[in-house]
Tab-separated table of C-alpha atoms in Angstrom:
chain	number	residue	atom	x	y	z
A	1	MET	CA	0.000	0.000	0.000
A	2	PRO	CA	1.338	3.486	-0.782
A	3	GLN	CA	2.172	5.632	2.223
A	4	PRO	CA	-0.246	8.541	2.919
A	5	TYR	CA	1.003	12.108	2.620
A	6	ASN	CA	0.854	13.085	6.277
A	7	LEU	CA	2.444	16.199	7.780
A	8	ASP	CA	5.803	14.530	8.483
A	9	ARG	CA	6.174	13.141	4.962
A	10	THR	CA	5.052	16.426	3.394
A	11	VAL	CA	7.610	18.412	5.418
A	12	ARG	CA	10.363	15.996	4.415
A	13	LEU	CA	9.366	16.301	0.764
A	14	VAL	CA	9.432	20.103	0.958
A	15	ILE	CA	12.824	20.056	2.680
A	16	ASN	CA	14.253	17.731	0.019
A	17	CYS	CA	12.919	19.995	-2.736
A	18	VAL	CA	14.444	23.041	-1.061
A	19	LEU	CA	17.780	21.237	-0.690
A	20	PHE	CA	17.698	20.214	-4.347
A	21	VAL	CA	16.957	23.775	-5.497
A	22	GLY	CA	19.641	25.086	-3.136
A	23	ALA	CA	22.177	22.634	-4.555
A	24	ILE	CA	21.345	23.753	-8.123
A	25	TRP	CA	21.670	27.417	-7.070
A	26	LEU	CA	25.005	26.773	-5.323
A	27	ILE	CA	26.404	24.894	-8.319
A	28	ASN	CA	25.307	27.743	-10.584
A	29	ILE	CA	27.113	30.255	-8.352
A	30	LEU	CA	30.290	28.150	-8.179
A	31	LYS	CA	30.261	26.830	-11.742
A	32	GLY	CA	33.295	28.935	-12.679
A	33	VAL	CA	35.319	27.215	-9.959
A	34	LEU	CA	33.760	23.780	-10.386
A	35	LEU	CA	34.141	23.615	-14.165
A	36	PRO	CA	37.931	22.882	-14.212
A	37	PHE	CA	37.437	20.292	-11.466
A	38	CYS	CA	34.555	18.630	-13.334
A	39	ILE	CA	36.528	18.545	-16.575
A	40	GLY	CA	39.483	17.072	-14.678
A	41	CYS	CA	37.185	14.408	-13.183
A	42	LEU	CA	35.737	13.664	-16.609
A	43	ILE	CA	39.173	13.241	-18.223
A	44	ALA	CA	40.365	11.066	-15.342
A	45	TYR	CA	37.184	9.006	-15.593
A	46	ILE	CA	37.616	8.469	-19.343
A	47	LEU	CA	41.285	7.487	-18.902
A	48	GLU	CA	40.652	5.121	-15.974
A	49	PRO	CA	40.350	1.959	-18.175
A	50	PHE	CA	43.764	2.742	-19.697
A	51	VAL	CA	45.266	3.134	-16.215
A	52	GLN	CA	43.903	-0.271	-15.209
A	53	PHE	CA	45.166	-1.797	-18.455
A	54	ASN	CA	48.675	-0.417	-17.862
A	55	ARG	CA	48.622	-1.707	-14.279
A	56	GLU	CA	47.832	-5.201	-15.470
A	57	LEU	CA	50.248	-5.017	-18.403
A	58	LEU	CA	53.191	-3.776	-16.319
A	59	LYS	CA	52.252	-5.825	-13.211
A	60	LEU	CA	52.090	-2.729	-11.015
A	61	ARG	CA	50.520	-2.551	-7.566
A	62	GLY	CA	50.267	1.195	-7.222
A	63	ARG	CA	48.708	3.744	-9.554
A	64	VAL	CA	51.402	6.432	-9.781
A	65	ILE	CA	53.544	4.842	-12.498
A	66	ALA	CA	50.490	3.597	-14.404
A	67	THR	CA	49.014	7.123	-14.303
A	68	PHE	CA	52.099	8.782	-15.754
A	69	VAL	CA	52.493	6.006	-18.345
A	70	THR	CA	48.884	6.619	-19.418
A	71	LEU	CA	49.407	10.385	-19.614
A	72	PHE	CA	52.572	9.827	-21.670
A	73	GLU	CA	50.693	7.497	-24.039
A	74	VAL	CA	47.853	9.985	-24.483
A	75	THR	CA	50.276	12.879	-25.047
A	76	PHE	CA	52.294	10.845	-27.550
A	77	PHE	CA	49.126	9.775	-29.383
A	78	PHE	CA	47.839	13.334	-29.759
A	79	ALA	CA	51.291	14.642	-30.695
A	80	ALA	CA	51.617	11.989	-33.409
A	81	LEU	CA	48.084	12.724	-34.562
A	82	CYS	CA	48.852	16.446	-34.816
A	83	TYR	CA	52.118	15.691	-36.634
A	84	PHE	CA	50.285	13.872	-39.398
A	85	ILE	CA	46.963	15.729	-39.380
A	86	VAL	CA	47.972	19.399	-38.995
A	87	PRO	CA	49.972	19.613	-42.277
A	88	MET	CA	47.054	17.956	-44.070
A	89	ILE	CA	44.629	20.441	-42.530
A	90	VAL	CA	46.844	23.387	-43.528
A	91	HIS	CA	47.065	22.050	-47.100
A	92	GLU	CA	43.304	21.523	-47.318
A	93	SER	CA	42.653	24.993	-45.868
A	94	THR	CA	44.956	26.607	-48.419
A	95	GLN	CA	43.246	24.694	-51.220
A	96	MET	CA	39.836	25.712	-49.931
A	97	ALA	CA	40.946	29.357	-49.694
A	98	SER	CA	41.832	29.324	-53.385
A	99	MET	CA	38.436	27.818	-54.244
A	100	LEU	CA	36.584	30.435	-52.216
A	101	LYS	CA	38.374	33.271	-54.019
A	102	THR	CA	37.459	31.724	-57.350
A	103	TYR	CA	33.844	31.274	-56.292
A	104	ALA	CA	33.620	34.889	-55.085
A	105	ALA	CA	34.808	36.185	-58.469
A	106	ASP	CA	33.057	33.644	-60.732
A	107	SER	CA	29.470	33.829	-61.921
A	108	THR	CA	29.152	30.314	-63.333
A	109	SER	CA	25.658	28.883	-63.059
A	110	ILE	CA	24.811	25.362	-61.911
A	111	PRO	CA	21.901	23.375	-63.365
A	112	PHE	CA	18.826	23.273	-61.107
A	113	ILE	CA	20.471	25.717	-58.671
A	114	PRO	CA	18.845	29.173	-58.863
A	115	GLU	CA	21.194	32.063	-59.481
A	116	SER	CA	19.488	33.902	-56.631
A	117	LEU	CA	21.066	31.408	-54.214
A	118	HIS	CA	24.565	32.299	-55.444
A	119	ALA	CA	23.709	35.979	-55.177
A	120	PHE	CA	22.411	35.489	-51.637
A	121	LEU	CA	25.595	33.666	-50.586
A	122	ARG	CA	27.917	36.224	-52.153
A	123	ARG	CA	25.918	39.059	-50.618
A	124	ASN	CA	25.841	37.672	-47.075
A	125	LEU	CA	29.178	35.852	-46.880
A	126	ASP	CA	32.559	37.537	-47.333
A	127	PHE	CA	34.320	34.714	-49.190
A	128	ASN	CA	37.519	36.716	-49.603
A	129	LEU	CA	37.725	37.236	-45.845
A	130	ILE	CA	37.085	33.541	-45.192
A	131	ALA	CA	39.719	32.637	-47.789
A	132	SER	CA	42.272	34.895	-46.127
A	133	LYS	CA	41.595	33.193	-42.794
A	134	LEU	CA	42.157	29.767	-44.348
A	135	SER	CA	45.355	30.639	-46.203
A	136	GLN	CA	48.711	29.274	-45.101
A	137	ASP	CA	50.028	32.782	-44.386
A	138	GLU	CA	47.147	33.266	-41.941
A	139	TRP	CA	48.092	30.083	-40.077
A	140	THR	CA	51.673	31.347	-39.746
A	141	SER	CA	50.551	34.797	-38.608
A	142	MET	CA	48.196	33.217	-36.052
A	143	ILE	CA	51.133	31.371	-34.476
A	144	GLU	CA	53.252	34.522	-34.491
A	145	GLU	CA	50.436	36.561	-32.941
A	146	ALA	CA	49.928	33.905	-30.262
A	147	VAL	CA	53.611	34.074	-29.350
A	148	SER	CA	53.828	37.861	-29.464
A	149	ALA	CA	50.641	38.216	-27.426
A	150	SER	CA	51.993	36.137	-24.543
A	151	TRP	CA	53.522	39.115	-22.722
A	152	SER	CA	50.442	41.288	-23.258
A	153	VAL	CA	48.313	38.549	-21.730
A	154	ILE	CA	50.603	38.337	-18.721
A	155	THR	CA	50.649	42.096	-18.239
A	156	GLY	CA	46.968	42.522	-19.079
A	157	SER	CA	43.786	41.847	-17.184
A	158	ILE	CA	44.159	40.111	-13.821
A	159	SER	CA	40.841	38.342	-14.304
A	160	LEU	CA	42.022	36.906	-17.620
A	161	LEU	CA	45.256	35.769	-15.992
A	162	LEU	CA	43.344	34.086	-13.173
A	163	SER	CA	41.053	32.465	-15.716
A	164	MET	CA	44.023	31.040	-17.607
A	165	PHE	CA	45.511	29.856	-14.319
A	166	SER	CA	42.258	28.116	-13.382
A	167	TRP	CA	42.313	26.236	-16.686
A	168	SER	CA	45.970	25.324	-16.240
A	169	ILE	CA	45.151	23.502	-13.013
A	170	VAL	CA	42.861	21.145	-14.930
A	171	LEU	CA	45.985	19.107	-15.661
A	172	LEU	CA	46.804	19.009	-11.954
A	173	TYR	CA	43.265	17.871	-11.198
A	174	VAL	CA	43.612	15.105	-13.780
A	175	VAL	CA	46.921	13.864	-12.362
A	176	PHE	CA	45.861	13.915	-8.716
A	177	ILE	CA	42.451	12.366	-9.396
A	178	MET	CA	43.971	9.610	-11.538
A	179	ILE	CA	46.539	8.772	-8.856
A	180	ASP	CA	43.959	8.565	-6.043
A	181	TYR	CA	40.961	7.505	-8.167
A	182	GLU	CA	40.026	4.451	-6.108
A	183	ARG	CA	40.692	6.190	-2.789
A	184	ILE	CA	38.492	9.134	-3.800
A	185	LEU	CA	35.647	6.770	-4.706
A	186	ASN	CA	35.949	4.988	-1.361
A	187	GLY	CA	36.016	8.352	0.395
A	188	PHE	CA	32.722	9.341	-1.212
A	189	LYS	CA	31.229	6.032	-0.127
A	190	HIS	CA	32.154	6.657	3.528
A	191	LEU	CA	30.490	10.086	3.426
A	192	VAL	CA	27.080	8.455	2.980
A	193	MET	CA	25.178	7.610	6.156
A	194	PRO	CA	24.843	3.810	6.644
A	195	LYS	CA	21.034	3.767	6.467
A	196	TYR	CA	21.078	5.519	3.069
A	197	ARG	CA	23.985	3.598	1.546
A	198	ARG	CA	21.884	0.953	-0.168
A	199	VAL	CA	19.804	3.490	-2.086
A	200	VAL	CA	22.686	5.888	-2.752
A	201	PHE	CA	25.003	3.102	-3.943
A	202	LYS	CA	22.314	1.796	-6.284
A	203	VAL	CA	21.884	5.263	-7.776
A	204	ALA	CA	25.684	5.622	-8.010
A	205	ARG	CA	25.957	2.311	-9.872
A	206	ASP	CA	23.223	3.386	-12.270
A	207	VAL	CA	24.939	6.746	-12.837
A	208	LYS	CA	28.268	5.005	-13.449
A	209	ARG	CA	26.663	2.614	-15.918
A	210	SER	CA	24.961	5.507	-17.696
A	211	MET	CA	28.189	7.525	-17.791
A	212	ASN	CA	30.107	4.530	-19.149
A	213	ARG	CA	27.650	4.084	-21.959
A	214	TYR	CA	27.568	7.732	-22.890
A	215	PHE	CA	30.998	9.285	-22.337
A	216	ARG	CA	33.227	6.344	-23.164
A	217	GLY	CA	30.923	4.674	-25.651
A	218	GLN	CA	29.757	7.818	-27.443
A	219	ALA	CA	33.302	9.219	-27.549
A	220	LEU	CA	34.518	6.012	-29.228
A	221	ILE	CA	31.615	6.106	-31.683
A	222	ALA	CA	32.245	9.802	-32.443
A	223	PHE	CA	35.930	9.125	-33.152
A	224	ILE	CA	35.178	6.161	-35.440
A	225	VAL	CA	32.453	8.110	-37.246
A	226	GLY	CA	34.830	11.051	-37.744
A	227	VAL	CA	37.467	8.753	-39.224
A	228	LEU	CA	34.909	7.073	-41.517
A	229	PHE	CA	33.600	10.424	-42.761
A	230	SER	CA	37.154	11.652	-43.387
A	231	ILE	CA	38.012	8.504	-45.361
A	232	GLY	CA	34.783	8.738	-47.355
A	233	PHE	CA	35.300	12.400	-48.221
A	234	VAL	CA	38.916	11.734	-49.225
A	235	ILE	CA	37.783	8.919	-51.539
A	236	ILE	CA	35.265	11.135	-53.357
A	237	GLY	CA	37.776	14.004	-53.524
A	238	LEU	CA	35.836	16.513	-51.412
A	239	PRO	CA	37.891	19.512	-50.234
A	240	MET	CA	38.459	19.912	-46.483
A	241	ALA	CA	37.811	16.165	-46.147
A	242	VAL	CA	39.699	15.584	-42.885
A	243	VAL	CA	38.540	18.808	-41.221
A	244	LEU	CA	34.909	18.251	-42.190
A	245	GLY	CA	35.003	14.560	-41.259
A	246	MET	CA	36.443	15.136	-37.792
A	247	PHE	CA	34.050	18.060	-37.281
A	248	ILE	CA	31.128	15.719	-37.992
A	249	GLY	CA	32.639	13.204	-35.573
A	250	LEU	CA	32.825	15.893	-32.874
A	251	LEU	CA	29.201	16.842	-33.476
A	252	ASN	CA	28.328	13.166	-33.078
A	253	MET	CA	29.080	13.420	-29.341
A	254	VAL	CA	25.481	14.658	-29.223
A	255	PRO	CA	23.379	12.117	-31.149
A	256	TYR	CA	21.765	13.413	-34.354
A	257	LEU	CA	23.598	16.734	-34.116
A	258	GLN	CA	25.773	15.663	-37.065
A	259	LEU	CA	22.830	16.572	-39.306
A	260	VAL	CA	23.862	20.211	-38.791
A	261	SER	CA	26.948	19.472	-40.909
A	262	LEU	CA	24.801	18.990	-44.023
A	263	VAL	CA	24.842	22.767	-44.515
A	264	PRO	CA	28.651	23.239	-44.665
A	265	THR	CA	28.981	20.035	-46.705
A	266	THR	CA	26.554	21.383	-49.316
A	267	LEU	CA	28.356	24.740	-49.396
A	268	ILE	CA	31.717	23.019	-49.911
A	269	CYS	CA	30.249	20.999	-52.788
A	270	LEU	CA	28.846	24.215	-54.252
A	271	VAL	CA	32.163	26.080	-54.029
A	272	CYS	CA	34.053	23.074	-55.348
A	273	SER	CA	31.795	22.751	-58.397
A	274	VAL	CA	32.348	26.379	-59.386
A	275	SER	CA	36.068	26.519	-58.635
A	276	GLU	CA	37.087	23.123	-60.016
A	277	ASP	CA	36.180	21.208	-63.156
A	278	ILE	CA	33.610	19.154	-61.194
A	279	SER	CA	29.842	19.005	-61.540
A	280	PHE	CA	27.876	19.903	-58.429
A	281	TRP	CA	25.282	17.163	-58.445
A	282	PRO	CA	27.646	14.150	-58.787
A	283	ILE	CA	29.901	15.231	-55.917
A	284	PHE	CA	26.876	16.274	-53.845
A	285	TRP	CA	25.224	12.873	-54.202
A	286	GLU	CA	28.556	11.165	-53.524
A	287	ALA	CA	28.790	13.155	-50.287
A	288	MET	CA	25.203	12.160	-49.412
A	289	ALA	CA	26.140	8.529	-50.128
A	290	VAL	CA	28.978	8.866	-47.604
A	291	TYR	CA	26.462	10.192	-45.055
A	292	ILE	CA	24.087	7.288	-45.699
A	293	ILE	CA	26.790	4.618	-45.521
A	294	VAL	CA	28.434	5.986	-42.361
A	295	GLN	CA	25.043	6.528	-40.689
A	296	ALA	CA	24.066	2.946	-41.527
A	297	ILE	CA	27.336	1.648	-40.055
A	298	GLN	CA	26.762	3.743	-36.943
A	299	ASP	CA	23.127	2.748	-36.403
A	300	LEU	CA	23.411	-0.930	-37.369
A	301	ILE	CA	26.884	-1.857	-36.064
A	302	LEU	CA	28.592	0.705	-33.831
A	303	THR	CA	25.762	1.928	-31.592
A	304	PRO	CA	24.192	-1.503	-30.855
A	305	ARG	CA	27.559	-3.091	-30.036
A	306	ILE	CA	29.186	-0.231	-28.117
A	307	ILE	CA	26.264	1.473	-26.374
A	308	GLY	CA	23.213	-0.695	-26.942
A	309	LYS	CA	19.645	0.525	-26.908
A	310	ALA	CA	19.653	1.844	-23.340
A	311	MET	CA	20.810	5.350	-24.308
A	312	SER	CA	18.437	5.746	-27.261
A	313	MET	CA	16.236	8.827	-26.922
A	314	ASN	CA	14.057	10.826	-29.227
A	315	PRO	CA	16.057	13.676	-30.833
A	316	ALA	CA	13.548	16.224	-29.488
A	317	ILE	CA	14.142	14.923	-25.933
A	318	ILE	CA	17.910	15.110	-26.488
A	319	PHE	CA	17.801	18.762	-27.586
A	320	LEU	CA	15.359	19.619	-24.782
A	321	SER	CA	17.601	18.022	-22.149
A	322	LEU	CA	20.628	19.892	-23.502
A	323	SER	CA	18.706	23.173	-23.395
A	324	ILE	CA	17.417	22.660	-19.843
A	325	TRP	CA	20.634	21.396	-18.250
A	326	GLY	CA	22.730	23.885	-20.208
A	327	THR	CA	20.555	26.765	-18.991
A	328	LEU	CA	20.701	25.548	-15.389
A	329	LEU	CA	24.389	24.618	-15.126
A	330	GLY	CA	26.092	26.026	-18.218
A	331	LEU	CA	28.867	23.874	-19.719
A	332	ILE	CA	28.672	21.446	-16.794
A	333	GLY	CA	25.006	20.917	-17.627
A	334	LEU	CA	25.823	20.190	-21.267
A	335	ILE	CA	28.357	17.578	-20.170
A	336	ILE	CA	25.973	15.686	-17.891
A	337	ALA	CA	22.682	16.400	-19.715
A	338	ILE	CA	22.138	13.227	-21.728
A	339	PRO	CA	23.288	10.586	-19.191
A	340	LEU	CA	21.341	12.204	-16.351
A	341	THR	CA	18.234	12.602	-18.490
A	342	THR	CA	18.465	8.942	-19.460
A	343	LEU	CA	18.814	7.989	-15.810
A	344	LEU	CA	15.848	10.138	-14.752
A	345	MET	CA	13.687	8.683	-17.511
A	346	SER	CA	14.693	5.178	-16.445
A	347	TYR	CA	13.805	5.894	-12.807
A	348	TYR	CA	10.527	7.499	-13.813
A	349	ASP	CA	9.608	4.445	-15.855
A	350	GLN	CA	10.676	2.063	-13.102
A	351	TYR	CA	9.318	3.745	-9.969
A	352	VAL	CA	6.360	5.741	-11.304
A	353	ILE	CA	4.941	4.104	-14.418
A	354	ARG	CA	5.594	0.475	-13.506
A	355	ALA	CA	4.785	1.005	-9.840
A	356	GLY	CA	1.458	2.593	-10.811
A	357	GLU	CA	0.677	-0.281	-13.164
A	358	LYS	CA	1.523	-2.774	-10.422
A	359	ILE	CA	-0.806	-1.043	-7.926
A	360	GLU	CA	-3.558	-0.905	-10.551
A	361	ASN	CA	-3.170	-4.610	-11.299
A	362	ASN	CA	-3.334	-5.467	-7.582
A	363	ARG	CA	-6.549	-3.445	-7.249
A	364	ASN	CA	-8.112	-5.221	-10.219
A	365	ARG	CA	-7.405	-8.566	-8.605
């Protein structure tokens, strides 16, 4: 039988609601301080499987050496990736800059594409400015400006300096959390009162499972999807193939958000068809074929095997959860929006919908 809402239970419910609202308000006030810590926790959490793997591989008892080995591996991986990818990106950007200049000066028409669309694009987009930003000279000047601006940053605003310092300690958070990861988890467990541990630990396990599926699983899917898009665009000869492919992979961290990339992909096809000796419609449909093939691989192979169906949500619910949590907690809310929404929906289905159906069935009997 459900418990009646007497005075004691009502007061407890009101107090819990006030505490929840107070916690949200406090997090919103301290989000500037908490954000580096949360990002450090997130990075340490994502790298934890690699730390455990290195411990088993090197037969280590402690975590210090395994932590620094993992950080070295990650640093080496990203350095090698930048070594091979950055020159390719610079080359593609320079090539794209030349195409944009040609498109800005050319008036070639494309079958089934109204000339008013070209006029609208040339009127509202400064292609020469975009081309100058993508040129190789601009990349060199950006590096020079970053170096020359170092002293002005140091001697400039104190708030900016403190902000940069707060972001620099993210690395320290990552190192310290990775070293004492297990001890920190056990410390949180001891903070919970014994009579609440069963419920709190169950929620913590569900949160951990949800986080595993989303952050680690979705990050792996996003990386694979980015690589597949890059390979597909390179095969069909689309300009900015690597940049566009990895950008789509990054958007894929939020399911269905990669559809936003259809706009820049179409514009690149349009510019390419005017600037090069390539027809618009063949390369456009080839790009759409890449989208269809990669999306099929993602939906039929990657997502079921890596994440499963537990994290599947309607796109409208995904965007709504991002809007709500992002408004409440800023960037922290965007990070935790989808896994927490999934968890809340699961609890609502389990403890409200199913519990109500169970009570209704018992009454019918």
